[in-house]
mmCIF file of C-alpha atoms in Angstrom:
data_model
loop_
_atom_site.group_PDB
_atom_site.id
_atom_site.type_symbol
_atom_site.label_atom_id
_atom_site.label_comp_id
_atom_site.label_asym_id
_atom_site.label_seq_id
_atom_site.Cartn_x
_atom_site.Cartn_y
_atom_site.Cartn_z
ATOM 1 C CA MET A 255 13.706 -2.076 82.404
ATOM 2 C CA THR A 256 17.277 -1.893 84.182
ATOM 3 C CA ALA A 257 19.616 -3.647 82.244
ATOM 4 C CA SER A 258 21.553 -6.663 83.708
ATOM 5 C CA LEU A 259 25.386 -5.335 84.576
ATOM 6 C CA ASP A 260 26.493 -7.630 81.975
ATOM 7 C CA GLN A 261 24.802 -6.453 79.548
ATOM 8 C CA LEU A 262 25.958 -3.014 80.365
ATOM 9 C CA ARG A 263 29.464 -3.508 80.803
ATOM 10 C CA ARG A 264 29.208 -4.151 77.112
ATOM 11 C CA CYS A 265 27.927 -0.489 76.339
ATOM 12 C CA HIS A 266 30.300 2.075 75.016
ATOM 13 C CA VAL A 267 28.303 5.320 75.759
ATOM 14 C CA GLY A 268 25.609 6.247 78.333
ATOM 15 C CA VAL A 269 23.572 9.017 78.201
ATOM 16 C CA ASP A 270 20.993 10.644 80.773
ATOM 17 C CA LEU A 271 18.168 13.118 78.929
ATOM 18 C CA GLY A 272 16.753 14.659 81.785
ATOM 19 C CA ALA A 273 14.262 17.790 81.305
ATOM 20 C CA ALA A 274 16.774 20.465 82.432
ATOM 21 C CA ARG A 275 20.322 19.045 80.979
ATOM 22 C CA THR A 276 21.640 16.587 79.392
ATOM 23 C CA ARG A 277 24.523 14.287 79.932
ATOM 24 C CA VAL A 278 26.465 11.879 78.224
ATOM 25 C CA PHE A 279 29.112 9.280 79.641
ATOM 26 C CA VAL A 280 32.136 7.745 77.327
ATOM 27 C CA LYS A 281 34.008 4.810 78.664
ATOM 28 C CA GLY A 282 37.330 5.628 79.144
ATOM 29 C CA ALA A 283 36.521 9.223 78.866
ATOM 30 C CA GLY A 284 34.402 9.988 81.742
ATOM 31 C CA LEU A 285 31.496 12.586 82.048
ATOM 32 C CA VAL A 286 31.959 14.326 78.297
ATOM 33 C CA VAL A 287 28.808 16.308 77.578
ATOM 34 C CA ASP A 288 26.690 18.305 80.506
ATOM 35 C CA GLU A 289 24.591 20.659 79.140
ATOM 36 C CA PRO A 290 20.856 22.010 79.155
ATOM 37 C CA SER A 291 18.396 20.072 77.038
ATOM 38 C CA VAL A 292 17.653 23.255 74.704
ATOM 39 C CA ALA A 293 17.660 23.608 71.170
ATOM 40 C CA ALA A 294 17.514 26.717 69.010
ATOM 41 C CA ILE A 295 16.128 26.226 65.696
ATOM 42 C CA ASN A 296 15.363 28.542 62.755
ATOM 43 C CA THR A 297 11.481 27.857 61.439
ATOM 44 C CA ARG A 298 11.499 29.365 58.313
ATOM 45 C CA THR A 299 14.523 26.984 56.970
ATOM 46 C CA GLY A 300 14.525 24.474 59.517
ATOM 47 C CA SER A 301 18.275 24.825 60.836
ATOM 48 C CA LEU A 302 20.029 24.392 63.998
ATOM 49 C CA ILE A 303 21.174 27.342 65.443
ATOM 50 C CA ALA A 304 22.483 26.711 68.633
ATOM 51 C CA VAL A 305 22.279 23.630 71.445
ATOM 52 C CA GLY A 306 23.160 23.726 74.813
ATOM 53 C CA GLU A 307 24.043 26.880 77.126
ATOM 54 C CA PHE A 308 24.052 29.251 74.056
ATOM 55 C CA ALA A 309 20.218 28.189 73.239
ATOM 56 C CA GLU A 310 19.426 28.645 76.814
ATOM 57 C CA ARG A 311 20.447 32.266 76.943
ATOM 58 C CA MET A 312 18.938 32.452 73.900
ATOM 59 C CA THR A 313 15.073 32.195 75.785
ATOM 60 C CA GLY A 314 12.848 35.029 75.631
ATOM 61 C CA ARG A 315 15.744 37.183 73.374
ATOM 62 C CA THR A 316 14.962 36.215 69.790
ATOM 63 C CA PRO A 317 13.220 37.196 66.965
ATOM 64 C CA SER A 318 9.777 35.676 66.239
ATOM 65 C CA TYR A 319 11.784 33.283 63.358
ATOM 66 C CA ILE A 320 13.828 31.953 65.723
ATOM 67 C CA ARG A 321 12.010 29.276 68.207
ATOM 68 C CA VAL A 322 13.785 27.540 71.294
ATOM 69 C CA VAL A 323 12.483 24.334 72.328
ATOM 70 C CA ARG A 324 13.161 21.424 74.489
ATOM 71 C CA PRO A 325 12.961 17.788 73.148
ATOM 72 C CA VAL A 326 13.072 16.410 76.630
ATOM 73 C CA SER A 327 10.295 16.941 79.175
ATOM 74 C CA GLY A 328 10.473 14.751 82.312
ATOM 75 C CA GLY A 329 12.845 12.570 81.402
ATOM 76 C CA THR A 330 10.639 11.424 78.372
ATOM 77 C CA VAL A 331 11.599 12.378 74.557
ATOM 78 C CA VAL A 332 8.936 14.227 73.327
ATOM 79 C CA ASP A 333 10.683 15.242 70.039
ATOM 80 C CA ILE A 334 12.711 12.193 68.429
ATOM 81 C CA ASP A 335 14.295 14.098 65.606
ATOM 82 C CA MET A 336 15.109 17.224 67.253
ATOM 83 C CA ALA A 337 16.380 14.985 70.399
ATOM 84 C CA GLN A 338 18.877 13.114 67.516
ATOM 85 C CA ARG A 339 19.888 16.386 66.479
ATOM 86 C CA MET A 340 20.799 18.059 69.906
ATOM 87 C CA LEU A 341 22.495 15.378 71.035
ATOM 88 C CA SER A 342 24.579 15.065 67.695
ATOM 89 C CA HIS A 343 25.600 18.702 67.828
ATOM 90 C CA LEU A 344 26.508 18.094 71.885
ATOM 91 C CA LEU A 345 28.947 15.712 70.826
ATOM 92 C CA ASP A 346 32.163 17.264 69.553
ATOM 93 C CA ASP A 347 34.002 16.159 66.131
ATOM 94 C CA LYS A 348 36.317 14.193 67.274
ATOM 95 C CA LEU A 349 34.153 12.354 69.643
ATOM 96 C CA ARG A 350 31.661 11.504 67.128
ATOM 97 C CA ARG A 351 34.461 9.765 64.844
ATOM 98 C CA THR A 352 35.298 7.802 67.647
ATOM 99 C CA LEU A 353 31.894 6.348 68.074
ATOM 100 C CA ARG A 354 30.991 6.172 64.743
ATOM 101 C CA ARG A 355 34.205 3.634 64.253
ATOM 102 C CA LYS A 356 32.336 1.510 66.672
ATOM 103 C CA PRO A 357 30.435 -0.754 64.115
ATOM 104 C CA ARG A 358 28.502 -2.401 66.703
ATOM 105 C CA LEU A 359 27.815 0.486 69.350
ATOM 106 C CA ARG A 360 26.147 -0.554 72.546
ATOM 107 C CA ALA A 361 24.374 2.552 74.399
ATOM 108 C CA ALA A 362 22.451 2.777 77.815
ATOM 109 C CA ALA A 363 20.303 5.217 78.951
ATOM 110 C CA CYS A 364 18.147 6.105 81.813
ATOM 111 C CA THR A 365 14.590 6.279 81.596
ATOM 112 C CA PRO A 366 12.169 7.220 84.655
ATOM 113 C CA HIS A 367 11.006 5.048 87.234
ATOM 114 C CA ASP A 368 7.525 3.356 85.499
ATOM 115 C CA ALA A 369 8.055 4.892 81.903
ATOM 116 C CA ASP A 370 4.980 3.445 79.625
ATOM 117 C CA PRO A 371 6.654 1.877 76.530
ATOM 118 C CA LEU A 372 6.274 4.982 74.276
ATOM 119 C CA ALA A 373 8.353 6.923 76.820
ATOM 120 C CA GLN A 374 11.107 3.998 76.390
ATOM 121 C CA ARG A 375 10.509 3.416 72.877
ATOM 122 C CA ALA A 376 11.345 7.124 72.078
ATOM 123 C CA THR A 377 14.666 7.186 74.215
ATOM 124 C CA THR A 378 15.700 3.990 71.972
ATOM 125 C CA GLU A 379 14.963 5.477 68.768
ATOM 126 C CA THR A 380 16.414 8.924 69.666
ATOM 127 C CA LEU A 381 19.796 6.863 70.267
ATOM 128 C CA ILE A 382 19.499 4.197 67.149
ATOM 129 C CA GLY A 383 19.120 7.761 65.176
ATOM 130 C CA LEU A 384 22.677 8.607 66.517
ATOM 131 C CA GLY A 385 24.380 5.043 65.403
ATOM 132 C CA ALA A 386 23.623 2.555 68.605
ATOM 133 C CA ARG A 387 23.119 -0.866 67.337
ATOM 134 C CA ARG A 388 22.041 -1.678 71.047
ATOM 135 C CA VAL A 389 20.131 0.243 73.824
ATOM 136 C CA GLU A 390 19.662 -0.937 77.400
ATOM 137 C CA LEU A 391 17.495 0.924 79.485
ATOM 138 C CA VAL A 392 18.372 1.529 83.277
ATOM 139 C CA ASP A 393 16.032 2.848 85.901
ATOM 140 C CA THR A 394 17.115 6.440 86.782
ATOM 141 C CA LEU A 395 16.525 5.543 90.811
ATOM 142 C CA ILE A 396 19.247 2.447 90.518
ATOM 143 C CA ALA A 397 21.156 4.661 87.860
ATOM 144 C CA ALA A 398 21.167 7.590 90.890
ATOM 145 C CA ALA A 399 21.546 5.301 93.829
ATOM 146 C CA VAL A 400 24.942 3.748 92.413
ATOM 147 C CA GLY A 401 26.207 7.193 91.399
ATOM 148 C CA CYS A 402 25.894 8.508 95.138
ATOM 149 C CA GLY A 403 27.575 5.413 96.579
ATOM 150 C CA LEU A 404 24.298 4.065 98.039
ATOM 151 C CA PRO A 405 25.087 -0.051 99.034
ATOM 152 C CA VAL A 406 22.282 -0.830 97.038
ATOM 153 C CA GLU A 407 23.238 -4.436 96.374
ATOM 154 C CA ARG A 408 23.266 -4.967 100.116
ATOM 155 C CA PRO A 409 20.045 -6.819 102.111
ATOM 156 C CA GLU A 410 19.343 -3.313 103.371
ATOM 157 C CA ALA A 411 16.906 -0.286 102.676
ATOM 158 C CA THR A 412 18.332 2.622 101.158
ATOM 159 C CA MET A 413 16.006 5.504 100.213
ATOM 160 C CA ILE A 414 16.636 8.182 97.603
ATOM 161 C CA LEU A 415 15.145 11.784 96.536
ATOM 162 C CA VAL A 416 15.633 12.179 92.816
ATOM 163 C CA CYS A 417 14.474 15.671 92.527
ATOM 164 C CA GLY A 418 14.762 16.526 89.006
ATOM 165 C CA ALA A 419 13.195 19.689 86.745
ATOM 166 C CA ALA A 420 9.714 18.084 86.282
ATOM 167 C CA THR A 421 9.438 15.150 88.329
ATOM 168 C CA THR A 422 10.659 14.019 91.664
ATOM 169 C CA GLN A 423 11.086 10.243 92.345
ATOM 170 C CA VAL A 424 11.026 8.568 95.500
ATOM 171 C CA ALA A 425 11.972 4.926 96.198
ATOM 172 C CA VAL A 426 13.211 2.305 98.723
ATOM 173 C CA LEU A 427 15.899 -0.151 97.204
ATOM 174 C CA SER A 428 17.322 -3.154 98.742
ATOM 175 C CA MET A 429 19.258 -6.088 96.970
ATOM 176 C CA GLY A 430 20.087 -4.256 94.128
ATOM 177 C CA ALA A 431 15.912 -3.800 93.085
ATOM 178 C CA ILE A 432 13.408 -1.538 94.049
ATOM 179 C CA VAL A 433 11.356 -2.440 96.704
ATOM 180 C CA THR A 434 8.754 0.313 96.029
ATOM 181 C CA ALA A 435 8.785 3.378 94.278
ATOM 182 C CA VAL A 436 6.910 6.746 93.117
ATOM 183 C CA ARG A 437 6.813 9.108 90.563
ATOM 184 C CA ILE A 438 5.108 12.520 91.577
ATOM 185 C CA PRO A 439 4.698 15.289 88.837
ATOM 186 C CA VAL A 440 6.043 18.003 90.518
ATOM 187 C CA GLY A 441 9.785 19.140 90.378
ATOM 188 C CA GLY A 442 12.053 22.226 90.767
ATOM 189 C CA ASP A 443 10.242 23.549 87.562
ATOM 190 C CA ALA A 444 6.766 23.820 89.468
ATOM 191 C CA ILE A 445 8.647 25.247 92.724
ATOM 192 C CA ASP A 446 10.064 27.926 90.435
ATOM 193 C CA HIS A 447 6.238 28.618 88.948
ATOM 194 C CA ALA A 448 5.176 29.117 92.339
ATOM 195 C CA ILE A 449 7.645 31.746 92.924
ATOM 196 C CA VAL A 450 6.878 33.544 89.726
ATOM 197 C CA GLN A 451 3.284 33.615 90.098
ATOM 198 C CA LEU A 452 3.758 34.992 94.021
ATOM 199 C CA LEU A 453 5.588 37.826 92.531
ATOM 200 C CA ARG A 454 3.585 39.046 89.895
ATOM 201 C CA HIS A 455 0.136 38.485 92.080
ATOM 202 C CA GLN A 456 1.055 40.021 95.329
ATOM 203 C CA HIS A 457 3.635 42.627 93.690
ATOM 204 C CA GLU A 458 2.684 43.032 89.750
ATOM 205 C CA LEU A 459 6.093 42.157 88.847
ATOM 206 C CA MET A 460 7.174 39.899 86.082
ATOM 207 C CA LEU A 461 10.554 38.027 85.872
ATOM 208 C CA PRO A 462 12.833 37.672 83.293
ATOM 209 C CA SER A 463 12.254 34.783 81.852
ATOM 210 C CA GLN A 464 14.133 31.378 82.183
ATOM 211 C CA SER A 465 17.451 33.759 82.373
ATOM 212 C CA VAL A 466 17.038 34.243 85.973
ATOM 213 C CA ARG A 467 17.051 31.525 88.512
ATOM 214 C CA PRO A 468 14.026 32.661 91.442
ATOM 215 C CA LEU A 469 14.575 30.333 93.516
ATOM 216 C CA GLN A 470 18.441 31.466 94.065
ATOM 217 C CA LEU A 471 17.340 35.030 94.321
ATOM 218 C CA ALA A 472 14.567 34.551 96.918
ATOM 219 C CA LEU A 473 15.855 31.492 99.100
ATOM 220 C CA SER A 474 19.159 33.330 100.274
ATOM 221 C CA GLY A 475 20.813 32.466 103.093
ATOM 222 C CA ASN A 476 19.229 29.573 105.222
ATOM 223 C CA GLY A 477 16.504 29.444 102.749
ATOM 224 C CA LEU A 478 13.210 27.886 103.459
ATOM 225 C CA THR A 479 13.598 27.863 107.377
ATOM 226 C CA SER A 480 12.724 30.577 109.737
ATOM 227 C CA ARG A 481 16.468 31.281 110.345
ATOM 228 C CA GLY A 482 16.759 32.836 106.944
ATOM 229 C CA PRO A 483 16.795 36.424 105.826
ATOM 230 C CA GLU A 484 13.050 37.884 106.558
ATOM 231 C CA SER A 485 12.897 39.410 102.857
ATOM 232 C CA THR A 486 14.644 39.270 99.872
ATOM 233 C CA GLU A 487 15.099 42.188 96.946
ATOM 234 C CA ILE A 488 14.253 41.075 93.726
ATOM 235 C CA HIS A 489 14.689 42.447 90.268
ATOM 236 C CA GLY A 490 12.152 42.452 87.794
ATOM 237 C CA ARG A 491 9.730 44.227 85.311
ATOM 238 C CA ASP A 492 6.572 46.036 85.990
ATOM 239 C CA VAL A 493 3.246 44.506 84.559
ATOM 240 C CA ALA A 494 1.577 47.725 84.440
ATOM 241 C CA THR A 495 4.381 49.947 83.011
ATOM 242 C CA GLY A 496 6.984 47.456 81.244
ATOM 243 C CA LEU A 497 9.696 49.642 83.280
ATOM 244 C CA ALA A 498 12.275 47.363 85.424
ATOM 245 C CA ARG A 499 11.176 47.858 89.133
ATOM 246 C CA SER A 500 12.631 45.980 92.132
ATOM 247 C CA VAL A 501 10.798 44.786 95.209
ATOM 248 C CA GLN A 502 11.457 43.391 98.592
ATOM 249 C CA VAL A 503 9.998 39.983 99.134
ATOM 250 C CA ARG A 504 9.104 38.865 102.293
ATOM 251 C CA THR A 505 10.975 35.578 102.401
ATOM 252 C CA ALA A 506 7.654 33.629 104.869
ATOM 253 C CA SER A 507 5.705 34.334 101.868
ATOM 254 C CA VAL A 508 8.289 32.477 99.528
ATOM 255 C CA ARG A 509 7.747 29.811 101.858
ATOM 256 C CA GLU A 510 3.827 30.036 102.092
ATOM 257 C CA ALA A 511 4.166 30.116 98.256
ATOM 258 C CA ILE A 512 5.838 26.657 97.413
ATOM 259 C CA HIS A 513 4.270 24.596 100.434
ATOM 260 C CA THR A 514 1.782 23.579 97.852
ATOM 261 C CA PRO A 515 4.276 21.882 95.657
ATOM 262 C CA LEU A 516 6.636 20.493 98.293
ATOM 263 C CA THR A 517 3.447 18.970 100.479
ATOM 264 C CA THR A 518 2.804 16.658 97.283
ATOM 265 C CA VAL A 519 6.579 15.329 97.512
ATOM 266 C CA LEU A 520 6.075 14.828 101.537
ATOM 267 C CA ASP A 521 2.791 12.990 100.180
ATOM 268 C CA GLY A 522 5.008 10.728 98.111
ATOM 269 C CA ILE A 523 7.442 10.039 100.960
ATOM 270 C CA GLY A 524 4.565 9.107 102.862
ATOM 271 C CA LYS A 525 3.325 6.784 100.190
ATOM 272 C CA VAL A 526 6.511 4.903 99.794
ATOM 273 C CA LEU A 527 7.004 4.621 103.411
ATOM 274 C CA ARG A 528 3.308 3.038 104.001
ATOM 275 C CA ASP A 529 4.021 0.319 101.042
ATOM 276 C CA CYS A 530 7.491 -0.376 102.697
ATOM 277 C CA PRO A 531 7.985 -3.568 104.580
ATOM 278 C CA PRO A 532 8.305 -2.666 108.101
ATOM 279 C CA ASP A 533 11.716 -4.329 108.709
ATOM 280 C CA LEU A 534 13.078 -1.964 105.487
ATOM 281 C CA VAL A 535 11.526 0.878 107.743
ATOM 282 C CA ALA A 536 13.252 0.460 110.378
ATOM 283 C CA ASP A 537 17.031 0.302 108.481
ATOM 284 C CA LEU A 538 15.507 3.740 107.004
ATOM 285 C CA ALA A 539 15.172 4.963 110.379
ATOM 286 C CA ASP A 540 19.019 5.399 110.710
ATOM 287 C CA ARG A 541 20.276 5.723 106.976
ATOM 288 C CA GLY A 542 17.183 8.170 106.138
ATOM 289 C CA ILE A 543 17.245 9.779 102.910
ATOM 290 C CA MET A 544 19.493 10.724 100.330
ATOM 291 C CA MET A 545 18.462 13.938 97.877
ATOM 292 C CA VAL A 546 20.087 13.458 94.463
ATOM 293 C CA GLY A 547 18.962 15.869 91.450
ATOM 294 C CA GLY A 548 19.451 19.498 90.315
ATOM 295 C CA SER A 549 16.750 20.601 92.755
ATOM 296 C CA ALA A 550 18.275 18.727 95.466
ATOM 297 C CA LEU A 551 20.385 21.787 96.359
ATOM 298 C CA LEU A 552 17.407 24.067 96.699
ATOM 299 C CA PRO A 553 18.384 26.019 99.999
ATOM 300 C CA GLY A 554 16.442 24.407 103.469
ATOM 301 C CA LEU A 555 14.690 21.678 101.297
ATOM 302 C CA ASP A 556 16.881 18.896 103.238
ATOM 303 C CA GLN A 557 15.846 20.745 107.135
ATOM 304 C CA MET A 558 12.490 20.876 105.875
ATOM 305 C CA LEU A 559 12.088 17.152 104.990
ATOM 306 C CA ARG A 560 14.141 16.282 108.332
ATOM 307 C CA GLY A 561 11.637 18.267 110.435
ATOM 308 C CA ALA A 562 8.611 16.679 108.146
ATOM 309 C CA THR A 563 9.509 12.909 108.557
ATOM 310 C CA GLY A 564 11.853 12.844 111.664
ATOM 311 C CA MET A 565 14.453 10.694 109.538
ATOM 312 C CA PRO A 566 17.983 11.906 108.660
ATOM 313 C CA VAL A 567 18.389 13.620 105.117
ATOM 314 C CA HIS A 568 21.609 14.173 103.553
ATOM 315 C CA ILE A 569 22.290 15.473 100.189
ATOM 316 C CA ALA A 570 24.683 13.845 97.437
ATOM 317 C CA GLU A 571 28.044 15.497 96.749
ATOM 318 C CA ARG A 572 27.362 16.372 93.322
ATOM 319 C CA PRO A 573 23.585 15.783 93.585
ATOM 320 C CA ASP A 574 23.226 17.174 89.889
ATOM 321 C CA VAL A 575 25.414 14.279 87.961
ATOM 322 C CA CYS A 576 24.312 11.186 89.976
ATOM 323 C CA SER A 577 22.417 9.398 87.424
ATOM 324 C CA VAL A 578 25.032 9.553 84.540
ATOM 325 C CA LEU A 579 28.048 8.861 86.984
ATOM 326 C CA GLY A 580 26.102 5.973 87.984
ATOM 327 C CA LEU A 581 25.304 4.470 84.813
ATOM 328 C CA GLY A 582 29.331 5.217 84.103
ATOM 329 C CA ALA A 583 30.318 3.105 87.152
ATOM 330 C CA MET A 584 28.043 0.342 85.916
ATOM 331 C CA LEU A 585 29.493 0.634 82.015
ATOM 332 C CA GLU A 586 33.235 0.453 83.732
ATOM 333 C CA GLY A 587 32.397 -2.498 85.578
ATOM 334 C CA ARG A 588 32.985 -0.934 89.058
ATOM 335 C CA ILE A 589 29.626 -2.216 90.152
ATOM 336 C CA GLN A 590 29.643 -5.902 91.240
ATOM 337 C CA PRO A 591 26.594 -7.948 91.888
ATOM 338 C CA MET A 592 26.373 -9.747 95.026
ATOM 339 C CA GLN A 593 27.522 -13.097 95.614
ATOM 340 C CA LEU A 594 24.979 -15.742 97.247
ATOM 341 C CA ASP A 595 26.377 -18.788 98.755
ATOM 342 C CA LEU A 596 23.590 -21.082 97.761
ATOM 343 C CA LEU A 597 23.113 -23.989 99.975
ATOM 344 C CA GLY A 598 24.662 -27.390 98.873
ATOM 345 C CA SER A 599 27.059 -25.810 96.245
#
């Protein structure tokens, strides 16, 4: 599925269609789009009202005839037409004209590890609908590893944890390829949902839709660690009366609520390590795990993984944009393949 570096150097634009955000990298211009993967449409007329940040702010605040949709789920395009319209509007007029002038426009796109042929085709057709004559697909794990500076081309192990909104991907890489990997259907959204359910069941409190990130409110200070604050004040709506109300939520209860989704992530890490050759596991004992993705910034998650695995855990400098920056580095030829001195040559 991952295209060769030579094929990628011929591409003009790289796209990372994520469940949470859509990012576009243009060769020579850098990262030009970084917006939520959200669109708002008028169901009466079918017209597109808003995309990106503005559409996300409309969530839960619109009349019945305006629907806020997410055309991407888990890194997979689920509505090709809407994804095309969203991408077209996220690109400004000047950039659209620039890309339109390229008669043989080539595009590259990140796709989740082990994405099925239908998911790959949906991504390809989305970009072809925007004018691309050819689309190269790159495994998100490879792109993210390149974007955070891991030496993936060397014959030594590197382990990466891509924490997305809908899924978490874990892999061990060596010599520019994936040795073993697993995709877990648990991401930042599942952790958010666990927090929301805790507040609803224990405190009869509803949070105001997606406009509030419950983790940032509930996990302040040292977050998931026991050294964090004992309680945090949360504002929401009373389930019974519908009136605004605030409650004090114990951080220990939050840690307990998100234990199940995080345990699933730990199980995935364990599976990858069990399937990995012993020599590469020995490399990982020193190098540890690199965390990327928007959910990698969950306070205290790195410390929890460090305690559970006994391995060093690092967070990339810009974890949320590693995949698209890695794709851009390959487009601009900043990544060189490892040169082998063949015997007898």
